[in-house]
Coordinates of C-alpha atoms in Angstrom, one line a residue:
Chain A
M7 CA -0.1 0.0 -0.1
E8 CA 1.6 3.5 -1.3
K9 CA 2.4 5.0 2.3
K10 CA 1.8 8.6 3.0
A11 CA 4.5 11.0 4.1
N12 CA 2.9 11.5 7.7
N13 CA 2.6 7.3 7.6
V14 CA -1.0 7.5 8.1
L15 CA -2.2 4.2 7.1
I16 CA -6.0 5.1 8.0
G17 CA -7.2 8.2 8.4
I18 CA -10.8 8.5 10.0
N19 CA -12.3 12.2 9.8
D20 CA -16.0 13.1 11.3
L21 CA -17.5 9.4 10.9
K22 CA -21.1 9.4 12.0
K23 CA -23.3 6.0 12.1
S24 CA -26.9 5.7 13.1
F25 CA -29.0 2.5 13.5
G26 CA -32.2 4.0 13.0
D27 CA -32.7 6.6 16.0
Q28 CA -29.7 5.5 17.6
K29 CA -26.4 7.4 17.1
V30 CA -23.7 4.9 17.3
L31 CA -20.4 7.0 16.0
D32 CA -20.9 10.6 16.2
G33 CA -17.7 12.3 14.7
I34 CA -15.2 9.8 15.2
N35 CA -11.7 11.3 14.3
L36 CA -8.9 8.9 14.5
E37 CA -5.7 8.1 12.5
L38 CA -3.6 4.8 12.2
H39 CA 0.0 4.8 11.9
D40 CA 2.4 2.8 10.2
N41 CA 3.7 -0.3 12.6
E42 CA 1.5 0.8 15.1
N43 CA -1.0 -1.2 17.7
L44 CA -3.7 1.1 18.3
V45 CA -5.9 0.0 20.7
V46 CA -9.7 1.3 21.0
L47 CA -11.5 0.8 24.7
G48 CA -14.8 1.8 25.3
K49 CA -17.9 0.3 27.0
S50 CA -20.0 -2.6 25.2
G51 CA -22.5 -0.9 22.9
S52 CA -20.1 2.1 22.4
G53 CA -19.1 1.2 18.8
K54 CA -15.9 -0.1 18.4
S55 CA -16.9 -2.9 16.1
V56 CA -19.1 -0.9 14.2
L57 CA -16.2 1.6 14.1
I58 CA -14.1 -1.5 12.3
K59 CA -16.7 -2.5 10.7
C60 CA -16.9 0.6 8.8
I61 CA -13.2 0.6 7.9
V62 CA -13.8 -2.8 5.5
S63 CA -17.4 -1.7 4.4
L64 CA -19.2 -4.0 5.9
L65 CA -21.1 -1.4 7.3
K66 CA -21.8 1.9 5.1
H67 CA -20.9 5.0 7.6
D68 CA -23.5 7.5 7.4
E69 CA -21.1 10.6 7.1
G70 CA -17.6 11.7 7.2
S71 CA -14.8 10.0 5.5
I72 CA -12.5 7.2 6.2
K73 CA -9.4 6.8 3.6
V74 CA -7.2 3.8 3.6
G75 CA -4.1 4.4 1.9
E76 CA -5.2 6.3 -1.1
Y77 CA -8.7 5.0 -1.3
E78 CA -11.6 6.8 0.1
L79 CA -14.1 4.3 0.8
T80 CA -17.2 6.9 0.7
D81 CA -18.8 5.8 -2.7
I82 CA -15.5 3.5 -3.4
N83 CA -16.3 1.5 -6.4
E84 CA -16.3 -2.5 -6.1
E85 CA -12.6 -2.9 -7.9
D86 CA -10.9 -0.5 -5.0
L87 CA -13.0 -2.3 -2.3
I88 CA -11.3 -5.4 -3.6
E89 CA -7.8 -3.9 -3.4
V90 CA -8.8 -2.3 -0.1
R91 CA -9.9 -5.8 1.3
K92 CA -6.5 -7.2 -0.1
K93 CA -4.7 -5.1 2.6
I94 CA -6.6 -5.2 5.2
G95 CA -7.3 -8.3 7.4
F96 CA -10.0 -9.0 10.1
L97 CA -10.1 -11.1 13.0
F98 CA -13.6 -12.0 13.9
Q99 CA -14.6 -11.6 17.9
S100 CA -15.9 -15.4 17.1
A101 CA -12.9 -16.3 15.0
A102 CA -15.8 -17.0 12.1
L103 CA -14.2 -19.9 10.4
Y104 CA -16.1 -21.6 8.1
D105 CA -17.9 -24.7 9.9
S106 CA -18.2 -27.0 6.7
M107 CA -14.6 -26.7 6.2
T108 CA -11.1 -28.0 7.4
V109 CA -8.3 -25.3 8.7
R110 CA -6.5 -26.0 5.4
E111 CA -9.7 -25.3 3.4
N112 CA -10.5 -22.1 5.5
L113 CA -6.8 -21.0 4.8
T114 CA -7.1 -21.9 1.0
F115 CA -10.4 -20.0 0.7
A116 CA -9.1 -16.5 2.1
L117 CA -5.8 -17.0 0.1
S118 CA -7.5 -17.9 -3.6
R119 CA -10.0 -15.6 -3.3
L120 CA -7.6 -12.4 -1.9
K121 CA -4.5 -13.3 -4.0
E122 CA -4.1 -15.1 -7.4
G123 CA -1.5 -16.8 -9.1
F124 CA -0.4 -18.9 -6.5
S125 CA 0.5 -22.8 -7.4
E126 CA -0.8 -25.5 -5.7
E127 CA 2.3 -26.1 -3.8
E128 CA 3.2 -22.2 -3.0
M129 CA -0.6 -22.2 -1.5
N130 CA -0.1 -25.3 0.8
N131 CA 3.5 -23.6 1.7
K132 CA 1.7 -20.5 2.4
I133 CA -1.0 -22.3 4.4
V134 CA 1.5 -24.5 6.8
E135 CA 3.8 -21.5 7.3
A136 CA 0.7 -19.2 8.2
L137 CA -0.1 -22.1 10.9
E138 CA 3.3 -22.3 12.3
N139 CA 3.6 -18.7 12.7
V140 CA 0.4 -19.2 14.8
G141 CA 1.7 -22.7 16.9
M142 CA -1.1 -24.3 15.2
P143 CA 1.0 -26.8 12.1
D144 CA -1.1 -30.0 13.5
S145 CA -4.4 -28.6 13.1
I146 CA -4.1 -28.1 9.5
D147 CA -6.5 -31.0 8.7
K148 CA -9.0 -30.7 11.7
M149 CA -12.5 -28.9 11.3
P150 CA -13.2 -26.2 13.7
S151 CA -16.0 -28.1 15.6
E152 CA -12.7 -29.8 17.1
L153 CA -10.7 -27.1 18.7
S154 CA -11.1 -25.1 21.3
G155 CA -11.9 -21.0 21.5
G156 CA -7.9 -20.1 21.5
M157 CA -7.1 -22.6 19.0
K158 CA -9.8 -20.7 16.8
K159 CA -8.8 -17.4 17.5
R160 CA -5.3 -18.9 16.2
I161 CA -6.2 -20.2 13.2
G162 CA -8.5 -17.2 12.4
L163 CA -5.1 -15.1 13.1
A164 CA -3.4 -17.4 10.6
R165 CA -6.2 -16.9 8.0
T166 CA -5.8 -13.4 8.3
L167 CA -2.1 -13.5 8.2
V168 CA -1.9 -16.3 5.3
V169 CA -2.9 -13.1 2.9
N170 CA 0.2 -10.8 4.2
P171 CA -2.0 -7.6 5.3
D172 CA -0.7 -4.5 5.7
I173 CA -3.4 -3.9 8.5
I174 CA -5.3 -6.2 10.8
L175 CA -8.2 -5.4 12.7
Y176 CA -8.8 -7.4 15.7
D177 CA -12.3 -7.3 17.3
E178 CA -12.2 -8.3 20.7
P179 CA -9.1 -10.8 20.1
T180 CA -9.1 -12.2 24.1
T181 CA -13.0 -12.3 24.9
G182 CA -14.0 -15.4 26.3
L183 CA -10.7 -16.9 26.5
D184 CA -9.0 -17.9 30.0
P185 CA -6.0 -16.0 31.1
V186 CA -3.4 -17.9 30.1
T187 CA -5.1 -18.2 26.5
S188 CA -5.5 -14.2 26.5
H189 CA -2.1 -13.8 27.3
E190 CA -0.7 -16.0 24.6
I191 CA -2.8 -14.4 22.2
S192 CA -2.0 -10.7 23.3
N193 CA 1.7 -11.8 22.9
L194 CA 0.8 -13.3 19.5
I195 CA -0.3 -10.0 18.5
N196 CA 2.8 -8.5 19.8
D197 CA 4.8 -11.3 17.6
T198 CA 3.0 -10.9 14.4
K199 CA 3.5 -6.7 14.4
G200 CA 7.3 -7.5 15.0
K201 CA 7.6 -10.3 12.6
F202 CA 5.1 -8.7 9.4
K203 CA 5.8 -5.3 10.2
N204 CA 2.1 -4.7 10.2
S205 CA -0.2 -2.0 12.0
S206 CA -3.3 -2.9 13.8
I207 CA -6.5 -1.7 15.3
I208 CA -7.5 -4.1 18.7
I209 CA -10.6 -3.5 20.0
T210 CA -10.9 -4.6 23.5
H211 CA -12.0 -4.0 26.9
D212 CA -9.2 -6.1 28.3
I213 CA -7.0 -4.6 30.2
N214 CA -4.5 -6.7 30.5
C215 CA -4.4 -7.3 26.6
V216 CA -4.1 -3.5 26.5
K217 CA -1.3 -3.2 28.5
T218 CA 0.2 -6.2 26.6
V219 CA 0.1 -4.7 23.1
A220 CA -1.0 -0.6 23.0
D221 CA 1.1 1.6 21.6
R222 CA -1.6 4.0 21.6
I223 CA -5.1 3.9 22.8
A224 CA -8.1 5.7 21.4
M225 CA -11.1 5.7 24.1
I226 CA -14.8 6.3 22.7
K227 CA -17.2 7.1 24.7
D228 CA -21.2 8.6 23.8
G229 CA -20.0 8.3 20.0
K230 CA -16.6 10.3 19.7
V231 CA -13.4 9.8 20.8
Y232 CA -12.7 10.8 24.2
K233 CA -9.1 10.6 24.7
V234 CA -6.3 9.7 22.2
G235 CA -2.9 8.8 24.2
S236 CA -0.2 6.1 25.3
L237 CA -0.8 3.7 28.0
E238 CA 1.2 5.7 30.4
A239 CA -0.9 8.9 29.4
F240 CA -4.1 6.7 30.5
I241 CA -2.6 5.0 33.4
N242 CA -1.7 8.5 34.5
D243 CA -5.1 10.3 33.7
D244 CA -7.2 11.2 37.3
D245 CA -10.2 11.2 35.1
S246 CA -12.5 9.2 36.6
Y247 CA -14.3 7.6 33.7
I248 CA -10.6 6.6 32.8
Q249 CA -9.7 5.4 35.6
S250 CA -12.7 2.9 35.9
F251 CA -11.1 0.9 33.0
F252 CA -7.9 0.6 34.4
K253 CA -8.6 0.2 38.0
Chain B
M4 CA -71.1 11.8 34.2
P5 CA -67.0 11.2 35.0
D6 CA -67.5 7.7 34.5
K7 CA -68.9 8.2 31.2
L8 CA -66.2 10.3 30.5
H9 CA -63.7 8.0 31.7
N10 CA -65.3 5.5 29.8
Q11 CA -65.1 7.7 26.6
E12 CA -61.3 8.7 27.2
E13 CA -60.7 4.9 27.6
S14 CA -62.3 3.9 24.1
S15 CA -60.6 6.5 22.4
L16 CA -57.2 5.4 23.6
N17 CA -57.9 1.6 22.9
L18 CA -59.1 2.8 18.9
N19 CA -55.3 4.9 19.3
S20 CA -53.3 2.1 20.1
F21 CA -55.4 -0.3 17.9
L22 CA -54.6 2.1 15.0
T23 CA -51.0 2.6 16.0
L24 CA -51.0 -1.1 16.1
I25 CA -52.6 -1.4 12.7
K26 CA -49.8 1.5 11.1
D27 CA -47.4 -0.9 13.0
K28 CA -48.0 -4.2 11.5
S29 CA -48.5 -2.8 7.8
N30 CA -45.1 -0.6 7.9
S31 CA -43.4 -3.8 8.9
F32 CA -45.3 -6.0 6.2
F33 CA -44.5 -3.6 3.4
I34 CA -41.0 -3.3 4.8
D35 CA -40.7 -6.9 4.7
V36 CA -42.3 -6.9 0.9
A37 CA -39.4 -4.4 0.2
N38 CA -37.1 -6.2 1.2
V39 CA -38.0 -9.1 0.0
I40 CA -38.3 -7.7 -3.7
E41 CA -34.4 -6.6 -2.9
Y42 CA -33.3 -9.9 -2.3
L43 CA -35.0 -11.1 -5.2
Q44 CA -33.6 -8.7 -7.7
T45 CA -30.0 -9.2 -6.1
V46 CA -30.5 -13.2 -6.9
L47 CA -31.2 -12.5 -10.2
R48 CA -29.0 -9.8 -11.1
N49 CA -26.1 -11.9 -9.7
L50 CA -27.4 -15.1 -11.6
F51 CA -26.8 -13.5 -14.6
T52 CA -23.8 -11.6 -14.3
K53 CA -21.8 -12.7 -11.7
T54 CA -19.2 -15.8 -11.6
F55 CA -20.9 -18.9 -11.0
E56 CA -19.5 -21.1 -7.9
F57 CA -19.9 -24.8 -9.8
Q58 CA -18.0 -26.6 -7.3
E59 CA -20.5 -25.3 -4.6
F60 CA -23.4 -25.9 -6.9
L61 CA -22.3 -29.7 -7.2
K62 CA -22.0 -29.6 -3.6
Q63 CA -25.4 -28.6 -2.8
C64 CA -26.6 -30.9 -5.4
Y65 CA -25.2 -33.5 -3.8
Q66 CA -26.4 -32.5 -0.3
I67 CA -30.0 -32.0 -1.2
G68 CA -30.2 -35.1 -3.2
N69 CA -28.7 -37.3 0.0
K70 CA -30.1 -35.8 2.5
S71 CA -33.8 -36.1 1.2
V72 CA -33.2 -39.5 -0.9
G73 CA -34.3 -41.4 2.1
L74 CA -36.9 -39.9 3.4
I75 CA -38.7 -39.6 -0.1
S76 CA -38.1 -43.5 -0.6
I77 CA -40.0 -44.0 2.3
T78 CA -42.6 -41.6 2.2
G79 CA -43.2 -42.4 -1.4
I80 CA -43.8 -45.8 -1.5
I81 CA -46.3 -45.6 1.7
V82 CA -48.2 -43.1 -0.6
G83 CA -48.6 -45.4 -3.2
L84 CA -49.3 -48.2 -0.7
V85 CA -51.7 -46.1 1.0
L86 CA -53.9 -44.5 -1.6
T87 CA -54.4 -48.1 -3.4
I88 CA -55.3 -50.1 -0.7
Q89 CA -57.8 -46.9 0.2
S90 CA -59.0 -46.4 -3.6
R91 CA -59.0 -50.2 -4.0
P92 CA -62.5 -50.6 -2.3
A93 CA -64.2 -48.0 -4.2
L94 CA -63.5 -49.4 -7.9
V95 CA -63.9 -52.9 -7.0
E96 CA -67.5 -51.7 -5.8
F97 CA -68.2 -50.1 -9.1
G98 CA -66.1 -53.1 -10.9
A99 CA -63.4 -50.9 -12.2
V100 CA -60.5 -52.4 -10.4
A101 CA -58.5 -52.5 -13.5
M102 CA -58.4 -48.6 -13.7
L103 CA -56.6 -49.1 -10.4
P104 CA -52.9 -49.0 -11.6
G105 CA -53.8 -45.9 -14.3
M106 CA -55.6 -43.8 -11.4
V107 CA -53.0 -44.1 -9.1
A108 CA -50.1 -43.3 -11.4
I109 CA -51.9 -40.2 -12.5
S110 CA -52.6 -39.0 -8.8
I111 CA -49.0 -39.5 -8.4
I112 CA -47.5 -37.9 -11.2
R113 CA -49.8 -35.0 -11.2
E114 CA -50.1 -34.3 -8.0
M115 CA -48.9 -36.1 -4.8
G116 CA -45.5 -37.0 -5.9
P117 CA -44.4 -33.3 -6.7
V118 CA -46.6 -32.0 -3.6
I119 CA -45.5 -34.4 -1.1
T120 CA -41.8 -34.4 -2.4
A121 CA -41.9 -30.3 -2.1
L122 CA -43.2 -30.5 1.3
I123 CA -40.6 -33.1 2.7
C124 CA -38.3 -31.0 0.7
A125 CA -39.1 -27.7 2.1
G126 CA -39.2 -29.5 5.8
K127 CA -35.5 -31.1 5.4
I128 CA -33.9 -28.7 3.1
G129 CA -35.3 -25.6 3.8
S130 CA -34.9 -25.6 7.3
S131 CA -31.5 -27.2 7.0
M132 CA -30.7 -23.9 4.6
G133 CA -32.7 -21.2 7.2
A134 CA -30.6 -23.0 10.2
E135 CA -26.9 -23.3 8.2
L136 CA -27.1 -19.9 6.7
G137 CA -28.9 -18.5 10.0
S138 CA -25.7 -19.8 12.3
M139 CA -23.0 -18.8 9.4
R140 CA -24.9 -15.0 10.3
V141 CA -24.7 -15.2 13.9
T142 CA -21.1 -16.6 13.9
E143 CA -20.0 -13.7 11.4
Q144 CA -18.8 -16.1 9.0
I145 CA -20.8 -14.3 6.0
D146 CA -19.1 -11.3 7.0
A147 CA -15.6 -13.1 7.2
M148 CA -16.4 -14.3 3.7
E149 CA -17.3 -10.9 2.5
V150 CA -13.7 -9.3 4.0
S151 CA -12.5 -12.2 2.0
N152 CA -13.8 -10.7 -1.4
T153 CA -16.3 -13.3 -1.9
N154 CA -20.0 -12.3 -2.6
P155 CA -21.9 -14.2 -0.2
I156 CA -24.9 -13.8 -2.6
N157 CA -22.9 -16.0 -5.4
F158 CA -21.1 -18.2 -3.3
L159 CA -23.8 -19.3 -0.8
I160 CA -27.4 -18.2 -2.0
I161 CA -26.9 -18.7 -6.0
P162 CA -25.9 -22.5 -6.0
R163 CA -28.6 -23.4 -3.0
V164 CA -31.1 -22.1 -4.8
L165 CA -30.1 -23.5 -8.5
A166 CA -29.2 -26.7 -6.5
A167 CA -33.0 -27.2 -5.1
T168 CA -34.7 -26.0 -8.3
V169 CA -32.6 -28.7 -10.3
M170 CA -32.5 -31.3 -7.6
I171 CA -36.6 -31.3 -6.8
P172 CA -37.7 -32.5 -10.1
I173 CA -35.2 -35.3 -10.2
L174 CA -36.3 -36.0 -6.5
T175 CA -40.0 -35.8 -7.4
L176 CA -39.5 -38.1 -10.6
Y177 CA -38.0 -40.7 -8.1
A178 CA -40.5 -40.2 -6.1
D179 CA -42.9 -40.8 -8.6
A180 CA -41.4 -44.3 -9.6
I181 CA -41.4 -45.2 -5.7
G182 CA -44.7 -44.4 -5.5
I183 CA -46.2 -46.5 -8.5
F184 CA -43.9 -49.3 -7.0
G185 CA -45.6 -49.1 -3.6
S186 CA -49.1 -48.9 -5.6
W187 CA -47.6 -52.6 -7.2
L188 CA -47.0 -53.9 -3.8
G189 CA -50.5 -52.6 -2.2
I190 CA -52.3 -54.3 -5.4
N191 CA -50.5 -57.3 -4.7
L192 CA -51.4 -57.4 -1.0
K193 CA -55.1 -58.6 -2.5
D194 CA -54.4 -59.8 -6.0
N195 CA -51.4 -61.2 -8.1
V196 CA -50.6 -58.9 -10.5
S197 CA -46.8 -59.0 -12.5
L198 CA -44.6 -55.4 -12.4
D199 CA -44.7 -55.5 -16.3
L200 CA -48.7 -55.9 -16.5
F201 CA -49.0 -53.4 -13.9
I202 CA -46.4 -50.8 -15.6
N203 CA -48.1 -51.3 -18.9
Q204 CA -52.0 -50.8 -17.3
A205 CA -50.6 -47.5 -15.1
F206 CA -48.8 -45.9 -18.0
A207 CA -51.8 -46.8 -20.8
Q208 CA -53.7 -44.3 -18.9
V209 CA -50.6 -41.4 -18.6
E210 CA -50.5 -38.7 -21.0
F211 CA -48.0 -36.0 -22.1
I212 CA -50.5 -33.6 -20.4
D213 CA -50.1 -35.7 -17.0
V214 CA -46.3 -35.4 -17.0
F215 CA -44.9 -32.4 -18.2
P216 CA -46.7 -29.4 -16.3
A217 CA -46.4 -31.6 -13.2
V218 CA -42.4 -31.4 -13.7
I219 CA -42.9 -27.8 -14.5
K220 CA -44.2 -26.8 -11.5
T221 CA -41.5 -28.6 -9.7
F222 CA -39.0 -26.3 -10.9
F223 CA -40.9 -23.5 -9.2
F224 CA -41.4 -25.8 -5.9
G225 CA -37.6 -26.3 -6.0
A226 CA -37.2 -22.3 -6.6
V227 CA -39.3 -21.5 -3.8
I228 CA -37.9 -23.9 -1.1
G229 CA -34.1 -22.6 -2.2
L230 CA -35.2 -18.9 -1.9
V231 CA -37.3 -19.1 0.8
G232 CA -34.6 -21.3 3.2
C233 CA -31.7 -18.7 2.1
Y234 CA -33.9 -15.6 2.6
K235 CA -35.0 -16.2 6.2
G236 CA -31.4 -17.7 6.7
Y237 CA -29.4 -15.0 5.3
N238 CA -31.8 -12.2 7.2
A239 CA -31.5 -13.9 10.2
G240 CA -30.9 -11.7 13.2
R241 CA -27.6 -11.7 15.4
G242 CA -29.1 -13.7 18.5
T243 CA -28.3 -17.7 18.5
E244 CA -32.3 -17.4 18.9
S245 CA -32.5 -16.1 15.6
V246 CA -31.1 -19.5 13.9
G247 CA -34.2 -21.5 15.2
I248 CA -36.4 -18.8 14.1
A249 CA -35.2 -18.5 10.6
A250 CA -35.3 -22.5 10.4
N251 CA -38.8 -22.5 11.3
S252 CA -39.9 -19.7 9.7
A253 CA -38.5 -21.0 6.4
V254 CA -40.2 -24.3 6.6
V255 CA -43.7 -22.6 7.5
T256 CA -42.7 -19.8 4.7
A257 CA -42.2 -22.3 2.0
S258 CA -44.9 -25.0 2.5
L259 CA -47.3 -22.4 2.3
L260 CA -46.0 -20.8 -0.9
L261 CA -45.5 -24.5 -2.4
I262 CA -49.5 -24.6 -1.7
I263 CA -49.8 -21.6 -3.5
V264 CA -47.6 -22.1 -6.0
D265 CA -49.3 -25.7 -6.5
L266 CA -52.9 -23.7 -6.8
I267 CA -51.9 -21.7 -9.3
A268 CA -50.2 -24.4 -11.4
V269 CA -53.6 -26.3 -11.2
Q270 CA -55.5 -23.6 -12.7
I271 CA -53.1 -22.8 -15.6
T272 CA -53.2 -26.4 -16.5
D273 CA -56.6 -26.5 -16.7
L274 CA -56.8 -23.7 -19.1
F275 CA -55.4 -26.5 -21.7

């Protein structure tokens, strides 16, 4: 992806999104920089997941703009949207593995539809490599129903990594996992950034995950960005709303 | 006097809430109709302009055939058997027992085979499509597909609708054959008729006009089952209970629509 001079990979400007009468996003301004983990914090229902779904056009925003690299998502055409989606990986809250396919088929599906021109052997090598990166090479022929929650998240991440995206969006990656597995997934997010030099937006309210992965934090309240800053800035802030998350 | 005033206020309140209910219901009905029209438009547009997922189509054909063939075999044979056993006494009374194979064959080919096959498939396939797509919606698999540059309408809906449209006529012809065989078994409970003679007698009375409209209407039955099952599943809500609702609603709506389509088909056939 062509990187802008100030290294902004995603620029969100005055973003608004409502569902009926309910305003979920009410003028969000946010930037994702090159090679950073940006954590988006906020209460349940504050619109964090809606925000990242707007970034991949799973939901259409009502007003404002989202710029991914050189592409403006408002009224984007189908060809350009394909290019945007090739650059962004999305790890869903439930991992969203296709139930009717094996792990290998899940990864093949993503790879064959997002990247063209690979031979069968190249594809197989990439799939094995992606599974090794998440520590799951033995699960290649398993069905999703045979995997635990943490394993599903890892395979979901492998499915995201196999297409080598510049940006990864994590939707509550540690939700529903035990503390040990949550810590492993948080470390995996850091390892991924270290190895692939990609940037990530991580939606979470798991403070341990925030402490492990965050380069920068954006807090959302009432549909707006309440505060953006480093982990230290958030920890040292006296604001009672911010402290309610970090205590 | 205050009592009368109170009663008047109460009845005007009831009328208002009744009118609001009617308004809400009719709004919701028209929104549903608009959604269905939009869905049909999208399916038709993608059917003719987008890449066809042939492997998925074959997989769905296999699934539909494989899932239904056992149930259809059992039902078909029982329908043929029961129809024969029930009709025999009346025909014996009129000395027309020789008409029994032809009468049963015509009943099965024209009506019983297509309708019973379609209703069984509405239950078996329609609910399965509703539940499968509903579950994919709830667990964000449809969103994941979209993020992987795959149009879910092309990958999930069109192959299923086309597979149902192709497979229901095939399953119906199979059910007809099994039903006629069941009828032969039914006749042999009382008489001794060879299969050759039975088939000759049965098909001596069956004409092209009995078979052709019956086969044509099964394509529509298949399309209805596929479209309704996929629509209900694809548009399921986000909670887990939506999966059950989608599956249930797919069966009820598809069954009702099948009866309506059958009624229309019978009226059209009667014109010729």
